[in-house]
XYZ file of C-alpha atoms in Angstrom:
620
model
C 68.596 64.484 59.823
C 66.428 67.397 61.185
C 65.388 65.478 64.078
C 65.719 62.071 65.874
C 62.500 60.971 67.792
C 64.479 58.825 69.982
C 64.225 58.422 73.692
C 68.050 57.671 74.368
C 67.563 56.376 77.785
C 64.851 53.752 76.691
C 66.951 51.600 74.559
C 69.367 49.947 76.857
C 68.904 47.919 79.986
C 71.968 48.146 82.387
C 72.535 46.194 85.584
C 74.789 46.972 88.768
C 78.430 47.586 88.073
C 80.556 44.707 87.703
C 83.166 43.331 85.374
C 80.349 42.113 83.005
C 78.508 45.228 83.077
C 81.863 47.126 81.840
C 81.795 44.683 78.550
C 78.006 45.849 77.741
C 77.836 47.610 74.392
C 75.453 50.332 74.754
C 73.696 49.680 71.491
C 70.974 47.625 70.235
C 72.562 47.246 66.907
C 74.991 44.248 66.227
C 78.133 44.934 64.601
C 78.432 44.258 60.758
C 80.178 40.952 60.032
C 83.238 42.690 58.739
C 83.443 44.244 62.188
C 82.986 47.700 60.437
C 80.847 50.535 61.495
C 80.340 51.456 57.831
C 77.168 53.688 57.576
C 76.111 56.918 59.031
C 72.905 55.176 60.447
C 75.028 52.617 62.230
C 77.211 55.324 63.612
C 74.575 57.452 64.982
C 72.958 54.713 66.744
C 76.180 53.515 68.141
C 76.988 57.280 69.268
C 73.455 57.277 71.250
C 74.427 54.180 72.532
C 77.629 55.715 74.007
C 75.498 58.526 75.349
C 73.238 55.653 77.138
C 76.505 54.891 78.902
C 76.959 58.349 79.927
C 73.543 58.216 81.637
C 74.699 55.323 83.854
C 77.419 57.490 85.480
C 75.577 60.542 85.764
C 74.382 60.438 89.295
C 77.740 58.738 90.525
C 79.709 61.410 88.872
C 77.705 64.359 90.695
C 77.718 62.613 94.245
C 81.333 61.704 94.070
C 82.120 65.184 93.576
C 79.683 67.262 95.478
C 79.643 65.023 98.737
C 83.222 64.930 98.730
C 83.498 68.671 98.158
C 83.283 71.307 100.659
C 79.810 73.078 99.678
C 77.424 70.667 101.097
C 76.417 68.918 104.162
C 74.244 65.994 104.929
C 71.246 66.028 107.029
C 70.178 63.192 109.376
C 67.942 61.735 106.696
C 70.749 60.810 104.468
C 71.533 57.092 104.021
C 74.863 55.508 105.242
C 76.388 55.176 101.742
C 76.060 59.046 101.366
C 77.465 59.686 105.019
C 80.368 57.195 104.175
C 81.076 58.857 100.740
C 80.870 62.171 102.283
C 83.287 61.759 105.332
C 85.830 59.849 103.391
C 85.224 56.391 105.054
C 83.710 54.742 102.072
C 84.932 51.543 101.195
C 84.522 48.945 98.270
C 81.268 48.186 99.237
C 79.700 51.787 99.023
C 76.681 52.138 96.540
C 78.471 55.328 94.897
C 81.734 53.933 94.584
C 82.140 52.503 91.059
C 84.843 52.857 88.572
C 82.996 50.698 86.238
C 80.358 53.296 85.263
C 83.479 55.218 83.716
C 85.031 52.309 82.115
C 81.612 51.319 80.425
C 81.977 54.714 78.519
C 85.482 54.017 77.893
C 85.063 50.409 76.425
C 81.952 51.410 74.354
C 84.313 53.980 72.557
C 87.253 51.723 72.315
C 84.866 49.486 70.689
C 83.682 52.289 68.504
C 87.234 53.664 67.576
C 88.348 49.968 66.716
C 85.299 49.430 64.233
C 84.564 52.598 62.849
C 85.273 53.239 59.130
C 87.091 56.458 58.833
C 87.064 56.695 54.973
C 83.191 57.403 54.837
C 82.724 60.611 52.881
C 80.484 62.768 50.759
C 82.471 63.989 47.912
C 85.549 65.554 49.228
C 84.215 65.816 52.850
C 84.866 63.342 55.296
C 81.492 62.439 57.247
C 83.478 60.891 60.222
C 86.053 63.625 61.409
C 83.776 65.291 63.895
C 81.987 62.337 65.246
C 85.172 60.473 65.555
C 87.006 63.536 67.644
C 83.563 63.615 69.883
C 84.368 59.831 70.566
C 87.810 60.481 71.778
C 86.301 63.372 73.762
C 83.785 61.253 75.492
C 86.506 58.536 76.415
C 88.993 61.358 77.595
C 86.282 62.831 79.700
C 85.353 59.358 81.351
C 89.059 58.612 82.041
C 89.661 62.079 83.542
C 86.788 61.656 85.999
C 87.960 58.147 86.761
C 91.542 59.199 87.555
C 90.273 62.301 89.506
C 88.373 59.882 91.721
C 90.766 56.966 92.188
C 94.185 58.608 91.564
C 95.275 55.774 89.239
C 93.609 53.794 86.371
C 94.416 51.409 84.115
C 94.700 52.923 80.553
C 93.031 50.687 78.162
C 92.690 51.458 74.527
C 91.408 48.387 73.050
C 87.882 46.859 73.405
C 87.750 44.294 76.115
C 84.955 41.718 75.030
C 85.149 39.176 77.612
C 85.752 38.620 81.445
C 89.036 36.808 80.158
C 90.158 40.032 78.510
C 89.568 42.132 81.587
C 91.515 39.602 83.729
C 94.303 39.065 81.504
C 94.716 42.842 80.354
C 98.252 44.214 81.153
C 97.450 47.862 80.237
C 99.506 50.209 82.205
C 98.417 52.075 85.319
C 98.704 55.861 84.965
C 98.031 58.867 87.292
C 96.466 61.992 86.218
C 99.597 63.547 84.524
C 100.456 60.563 82.671
C 96.958 60.026 81.568
C 96.836 63.631 80.343
C 100.110 62.888 78.268
C 98.574 59.909 76.890
C 95.217 61.416 75.799
C 96.569 64.786 74.438
C 98.245 64.074 71.051
C 95.513 62.036 69.502
C 92.953 64.648 70.635
C 95.299 67.462 69.105
C 94.398 66.128 65.659
C 90.721 66.761 66.051
C 91.020 70.405 67.891
C 88.898 73.157 66.540
C 86.312 70.645 65.094
C 82.765 71.119 65.923
C 80.858 68.517 67.609
C 78.104 66.610 65.437
C 74.590 67.837 65.316
C 71.925 65.068 64.730
C 69.117 67.478 65.539
C 66.949 67.012 68.852
C 66.774 64.189 70.960
C 63.288 63.251 72.230
C 63.499 62.299 76.013
C 59.863 61.637 76.101
C 57.231 63.233 78.642
C 56.628 62.716 82.265
C 54.075 63.291 84.998
C 55.976 66.308 86.684
C 54.855 69.608 87.009
C 58.032 71.256 85.947
C 58.600 69.898 82.188
C 56.242 68.038 79.961
C 57.626 66.695 76.891
C 61.473 67.287 76.667
C 63.754 67.582 73.579
C 67.476 68.040 74.060
C 69.839 69.429 71.172
C 71.977 66.739 70.234
C 75.081 68.945 69.819
C 74.863 69.770 73.454
C 75.123 65.890 74.545
C 78.724 65.955 73.249
C 81.876 67.298 74.768
C 83.776 69.683 72.399
C 87.280 68.556 71.895
C 89.004 71.982 72.699
C 87.078 72.044 76.031
C 88.550 68.772 77.210
C 91.942 69.504 75.524
C 91.899 72.688 77.899
C 90.918 70.408 80.994
C 93.986 67.943 80.368
C 96.429 70.919 79.845
C 95.196 72.345 83.264
C 95.796 69.072 85.152
C 99.060 68.100 83.484
C 100.487 71.598 84.193
C 103.839 71.256 82.361
C 105.971 73.993 80.967
C 103.700 75.879 78.504
C 100.440 73.883 79.188
C 98.591 76.589 81.103
C 98.876 79.007 77.827
C 97.978 75.934 75.796
C 94.910 75.339 77.799
C 94.000 78.940 77.478
C 94.309 78.813 73.571
C 91.896 75.822 73.537
C 89.139 77.325 75.788
C 89.583 80.688 73.619
C 89.366 78.439 70.289
C 85.868 77.252 71.640
C 84.614 80.506 72.647
C 85.883 82.415 69.498
C 84.381 79.498 67.099
C 81.009 79.904 68.933
C 81.092 83.701 69.483
C 78.194 84.509 67.125
C 76.014 81.776 67.932
C 76.550 80.694 71.471
C 78.210 83.786 73.169
C 76.376 86.809 71.782
C 72.954 86.517 73.613
C 73.355 84.396 76.772
C 76.392 84.346 78.515
C 77.652 88.061 79.039
C 75.236 89.912 77.204
C 71.437 91.034 77.621
C 71.438 89.859 81.239
C 67.845 89.675 82.897
C 66.845 92.392 85.599
C 66.886 90.683 88.889
C 63.142 90.461 90.285
C 63.373 91.666 93.838
C 60.739 89.961 95.142
C 62.919 87.015 95.810
C 64.571 89.083 98.106
C 61.754 90.814 99.743
C 62.563 89.858 103.194
C 66.050 91.376 102.980
C 67.008 94.373 104.863
C 68.045 96.655 102.244
C 69.698 100.012 102.763
C 67.495 102.956 103.151
C 69.186 104.867 100.326
C 68.457 101.946 97.775
C 66.969 103.151 94.780
C 64.207 100.651 94.050
C 61.069 100.668 91.853
C 58.680 99.046 89.809
C 59.475 95.695 91.244
C 63.208 95.609 90.020
C 66.300 97.343 91.076
C 66.347 100.052 88.543
C 67.558 97.976 85.860
C 71.271 97.426 87.135
C 70.863 94.644 89.372
C 71.546 91.542 87.214
C 72.374 88.066 87.449
C 73.268 85.179 85.113
C 70.284 83.190 83.432
C 69.285 80.171 85.118
C 72.110 77.661 85.010
C 70.012 74.901 83.552
C 68.744 77.192 80.668
C 69.556 75.609 77.252
C 71.304 78.842 76.195
C 73.620 78.390 78.931
C 74.547 74.754 78.226
C 77.988 73.515 76.272
C 77.540 69.938 77.205
C 74.867 67.725 79.353
C 73.788 64.394 79.755
C 70.256 64.101 79.014
C 67.964 61.842 81.115
C 64.632 60.268 80.361
C 61.623 62.229 81.608
C 59.827 59.247 83.007
C 61.549 56.504 84.822
C 59.501 54.056 82.700
C 61.094 55.141 79.926
C 64.822 54.655 80.847
C 67.545 56.198 83.045
C 66.468 59.180 85.224
C 68.300 60.983 87.861
C 67.770 60.664 91.807
C 69.694 63.762 92.416
C 66.534 66.099 93.003
C 65.233 63.808 95.253
C 68.398 64.033 97.401
C 67.621 67.918 97.654
C 64.108 67.260 98.695
C 62.273 67.629 95.707
C 60.204 64.864 93.608
C 61.152 65.850 90.149
C 58.983 62.695 88.577
C 55.866 63.284 90.400
C 52.684 65.831 89.777
C 51.402 64.861 93.274
C 51.575 68.130 95.300
C 51.335 66.086 98.472
C 54.593 64.058 97.609
C 56.373 66.687 95.396
C 58.566 67.861 98.434
C 60.442 64.882 100.300
C 62.879 64.711 103.120
C 65.912 66.685 102.310
C 69.233 64.601 102.359
C 71.866 67.343 101.038
C 71.934 70.908 102.159
C 74.341 73.731 101.529
C 77.231 73.597 103.674
C 78.736 76.480 106.239
C 81.598 76.882 103.775
C 79.383 77.480 100.736
C 77.256 80.110 102.937
C 80.456 81.832 104.140
C 81.480 82.327 100.520
C 78.117 83.429 99.384
C 77.784 85.823 102.473
C 81.129 87.478 101.671
C 79.820 89.442 98.768
C 79.740 93.272 98.178
C 76.453 93.786 96.743
C 76.466 97.078 94.646
C 73.616 99.411 94.050
C 72.369 102.932 93.090
C 71.747 105.331 95.861
C 68.677 107.280 95.719
C 70.402 110.430 96.509
C 71.510 112.593 93.944
C 74.807 113.922 94.212
C 76.185 116.468 91.369
C 73.476 115.379 88.992
C 74.305 111.586 89.242
C 73.424 108.630 91.730
C 76.572 107.523 93.385
C 77.181 103.838 93.703
C 77.548 102.187 97.085
C 77.687 98.490 98.333
C 76.636 96.540 101.234
C 77.731 93.146 102.424
C 75.146 90.702 101.394
C 74.587 87.150 100.277
C 75.591 86.663 96.549
C 72.772 86.861 94.085
C 73.529 83.425 92.423
C 72.269 81.823 95.577
C 68.878 83.173 94.876
C 69.135 81.782 91.377
C 70.084 78.260 92.831
C 67.413 78.287 95.559
C 63.852 79.156 95.313
C 61.564 79.601 98.355
C 58.296 77.993 97.760
C 55.196 78.084 99.715
C 54.027 74.223 100.426
C 50.828 73.509 102.333
C 52.519 73.421 105.689
C 55.807 75.262 105.642
C 57.932 77.215 103.404
C 60.510 75.040 101.212
C 63.874 76.205 99.931
C 64.230 74.080 96.740
C 67.455 73.593 95.035
C 66.923 74.356 91.127
C 69.859 72.970 89.490
C 68.152 70.036 88.176
C 65.088 71.421 87.358
C 65.432 70.073 83.655
C 66.228 66.469 84.863
C 69.543 66.563 83.047
C 73.111 66.380 84.226
C 75.076 69.613 83.322
C 78.607 69.018 82.606
C 79.855 72.428 80.996
C 78.189 75.639 80.877
C 79.314 78.946 79.012
C 80.379 80.183 82.217
C 82.826 76.975 82.893
C 84.594 77.739 79.526
C 85.195 81.270 80.766
C 86.525 80.529 84.648
C 88.611 77.637 83.193
C 89.976 80.223 80.782
C 90.695 82.405 83.827
C 92.275 79.536 85.670
C 94.411 78.817 82.751
C 95.529 82.634 81.964
C 96.375 83.041 85.677
C 98.391 80.130 85.971
C 100.088 81.151 82.762
C 101.548 84.132 84.286
C 98.602 86.755 83.462
C 96.701 87.287 86.560
C 95.456 90.510 85.480
C 93.776 88.828 82.506
C 92.362 86.190 84.886
C 91.047 89.052 87.263
C 89.466 90.811 84.183
C 87.252 87.947 83.461
C 85.756 88.345 87.005
C 85.778 91.979 87.174
C 84.971 93.326 83.360
C 84.984 90.809 81.071
C 87.413 90.318 78.187
C 86.710 93.073 75.298
C 88.602 95.495 73.202
C 87.325 98.457 75.366
C 88.976 97.004 78.474
C 92.324 97.974 77.322
C 91.240 101.685 76.977
C 92.322 103.825 80.054
C 92.389 100.682 82.516
C 94.668 100.797 85.400
C 95.376 97.141 85.864
C 96.318 95.388 82.594
C 99.942 95.122 82.158
C 101.417 95.747 78.549
C 102.455 92.293 78.775
C 98.996 91.157 79.225
C 97.638 93.738 76.552
C 99.903 92.138 73.999
C 98.796 88.605 74.919
C 95.130 89.594 74.560
C 95.664 91.202 71.216
C 97.811 88.529 69.744
C 98.301 85.005 70.889
C 94.805 85.132 72.295
C 93.001 88.158 70.633
C 89.920 88.548 72.441
C 90.663 92.138 72.934
C 91.757 92.755 69.612
C 89.570 95.434 68.139
C 89.993 94.050 64.606
C 88.965 90.302 65.732
C 86.116 89.544 63.764
C 84.146 88.665 67.016
C 84.927 92.167 68.541
C 81.168 92.928 68.311
C 79.972 90.096 70.269
C 82.879 90.421 73.155
C 81.896 93.986 73.509
C 78.812 92.658 75.598
C 81.106 90.721 77.937
C 80.820 91.740 81.653
C 82.619 90.300 84.626
C 81.416 86.979 86.105
C 81.523 88.095 89.785
C 78.953 90.890 88.735
C 76.321 88.096 88.492
C 76.509 87.790 92.217
C 77.307 91.443 93.105
C 75.197 93.377 90.654
C 75.812 95.936 88.058
C 77.171 99.252 88.581
C 79.559 101.763 87.042
C 80.774 101.596 83.654
C 84.619 101.547 83.349
C 84.385 103.188 80.156
C 81.351 105.446 79.862
C 81.109 106.529 83.585
C 77.247 105.896 83.581
C 75.051 103.512 85.277
C 74.721 101.049 82.603
C 77.646 98.451 82.955
C 79.247 95.958 84.880
C 81.381 96.361 88.159
C 84.210 98.559 87.325
C 85.506 102.263 87.228
C 86.520 104.662 90.009
C 83.623 104.206 92.188
C 84.063 100.497 92.658
C 85.800 98.719 95.398
C 86.044 95.533 93.417
C 89.679 96.442 92.109
C 92.443 93.951 91.547
C 94.941 95.956 94.109
C 92.065 95.576 96.944
C 90.491 92.333 96.204
C 93.639 90.270 95.455
C 95.265 92.088 98.540
C 92.616 90.898 100.656
C 92.843 87.382 99.740
C 96.584 87.455 99.770
C 96.369 88.541 103.217
C 94.001 85.763 104.327
C 96.033 83.064 102.690
C 99.257 84.312 104.354
C 97.415 84.316 107.912
C 96.093 80.775 107.335
C 99.124 79.101 105.835
C 102.130 81.018 105.340
C 105.057 80.520 107.898
C 105.395 82.992 110.653
C 107.801 85.913 109.852
C 107.435 85.126 105.981
C 106.643 88.462 103.754
C 103.712 87.543 101.474
C 102.656 89.736 98.307
C 106.053 90.561 97.196
C 106.096 88.211 94.164
C 103.879 87.508 91.103
C 103.708 84.006 92.770
C 101.683 85.341 95.498
C 99.335 87.290 93.260
C 98.832 84.238 91.044
C 98.027 82.136 94.232
C 95.514 84.685 95.450
C 93.585 85.072 92.086
C 93.179 81.335 91.799
C 91.412 81.457 95.433
C 89.318 84.023 93.904
C 88.345 82.048 91.019
C 87.910 78.988 93.267
C 85.307 81.110 95.083
C 83.515 82.003 91.880
C 83.451 78.204 91.041
C 81.486 77.711 94.162
C 78.819 80.233 93.224
C 78.574 79.221 89.552
C 78.709 75.519 89.786
C 77.992 74.400 93.359
C 75.892 71.300 93.329
C 76.572 70.285 89.674
C 79.257 67.877 89.920
C 82.573 69.420 89.683
C 83.590 70.665 93.026
C 86.027 68.035 94.441
C 87.631 67.718 91.215
C 88.122 71.375 91.195
C 89.478 71.659 94.697
C 91.926 68.839 94.160
C 93.096 70.080 91.026
C 94.183 73.499 92.693
C 95.393 71.580 95.817
C 97.828 69.506 93.637
C 98.910 72.399 91.864
C 99.250 74.408 95.130
C 101.827 71.469 96.273
C 103.791 71.733 92.912
C 103.807 75.403 92.817
C 103.401 76.870 96.141
C 104.796 80.394 96.828
C 107.662 81.181 98.912
C 107.010 80.718 102.469
C 104.003 78.224 102.088
C 105.769 75.033 102.708
C 105.846 71.755 100.488
C 102.257 70.607 101.360
C 100.429 74.070 101.272
C 97.783 72.261 98.796
C 97.242 69.341 101.133
C 96.903 71.961 104.294
C 94.542 74.155 102.006
C 92.093 71.362 101.073
C 92.156 69.920 104.537
C 90.834 73.195 105.745
C 88.024 73.364 103.524
C 86.953 69.833 104.385
C 87.386 70.219 108.231
C 83.927 70.824 108.945
C 82.950 67.252 107.666
C 85.240 65.453 110.431
C 86.523 63.362 107.853
C 87.780 59.889 108.709
C 91.046 60.088 107.095
C 93.779 62.974 107.278
C 92.823 65.410 104.231
C 96.078 67.013 103.980
C 97.577 63.850 102.415
C 97.231 63.333 98.797
C 96.588 59.438 99.072
C 93.570 60.153 101.310
C 91.735 62.039 98.556
C 90.941 58.971 96.442
C 88.055 56.360 96.486
C 88.877 52.850 96.709
C 88.907 51.317 93.126
C 85.782 49.049 92.370
């Protein structure tokens, strides 16, 4: 199939969440009389039906994560349901509290798994393997989101086809650790497989000024098995799990290096256009010409550009065609209208003080106009992370200047981007005992040249990165692509000295940079000690202290990279649970609880957030 002219959202009508909604099979096709999905055509349409069930949970997934996280605040225009969700007072009547939106996906996948003919082949090639693994990944993702929000879930593996099936179901109730253990073995059978590719999905055309007709690559609408396996191992955190997570994230990266990572994630960064920051009081010796910062002030591509996206939920381009998203409207922008008088609306969700504090603590690097010894020295000033300006755009309206949040400018819901995979890899490597490798992802990017004349990669880590996870092995067939890697933190702090060449053509690094492992990790370690360690405890003496500090640096990068996209609450609760289990000496048994409570204190939450039981929504 070269192209599927198919408006995915328009095929299925779905009502409000209820037990009966969970039973809906999101396909307009009846199962064959032999209860088998036996042809490729049957299978493709059934697969898109499951994607339609994903559409029904899209807004709920994002709002549960962002409003309950620490990166947003609500304005007086926000409705009561949003306010209750944000301050942890939501009960079972809240419009955004629905576990059934996740179970709709789960039940549809269970129905597929129960009826799919897994022997369908073209000669010696099995036509089902990649698709079957992709369905398991959908189910695992939906289960993982549900347990992150509700603490415990019913683990159902058979299709429930009637209300009595639900009422009489005796499936076990599991927590996040048990869930991961249940899901991992079956998914491992499909590790390393690519996702299916059924061509382009036609999402229709709309009236808005942002996008006309919209198509989405079908392979970006699936969740890679290795990515969800990495997530599950990160959550479970048993002995060896962090290295297993790292290996799965690396597997995905390495198998897609030549097609997905060569020219979009860490290579060929676009030059940052200075007019966005024209009102900023830049240093007097700042080299600036031609409307750009000398070629060295660079940031990520827009988060919602296609080249960045690993997985997303495609939404219809017009609400008359099917499921659309209300998320742009909450940030004050009516995505689905072309009427300039109504394109901007009352803003309900805005960046929090916590988000701005992280953004405004960035050392921004620049080349001085003054020449010293034949070169332009590198300096830095404390400024705002440049990713803020890739997220918010100042737009002149008829009456005022609006600051529009651009993360939903395609009308789709992003689940994973390339930077998600790299930062998840950093989190896994850090907890596996390699904090220097994790810091390298932030500072320089992993590549073979990193191991030449560096002063922070240990021999143990060098061995790991050239053997078990050979991303820095010069003999790796993808070395030519990894050489383009730069540090993710450089997206927000700008380029500066190259650590290998000593000239102004590389990422943060080299002797002139203050972004060094000792200084940056040391500062974070000191702050954590002041805020959470017991009096008189000497902090910094152990590797556990370093790992704890690097994890917080990664958490800050999560904030700047993925703010408002729908991951924040799940990210900080995962880290908090881990800090409770693996706290360095001197931090106490409830370190993670205190850590997350401090992040959420500005909300004046209705519950004591240092207690894990209060993190979860009432199951509905």
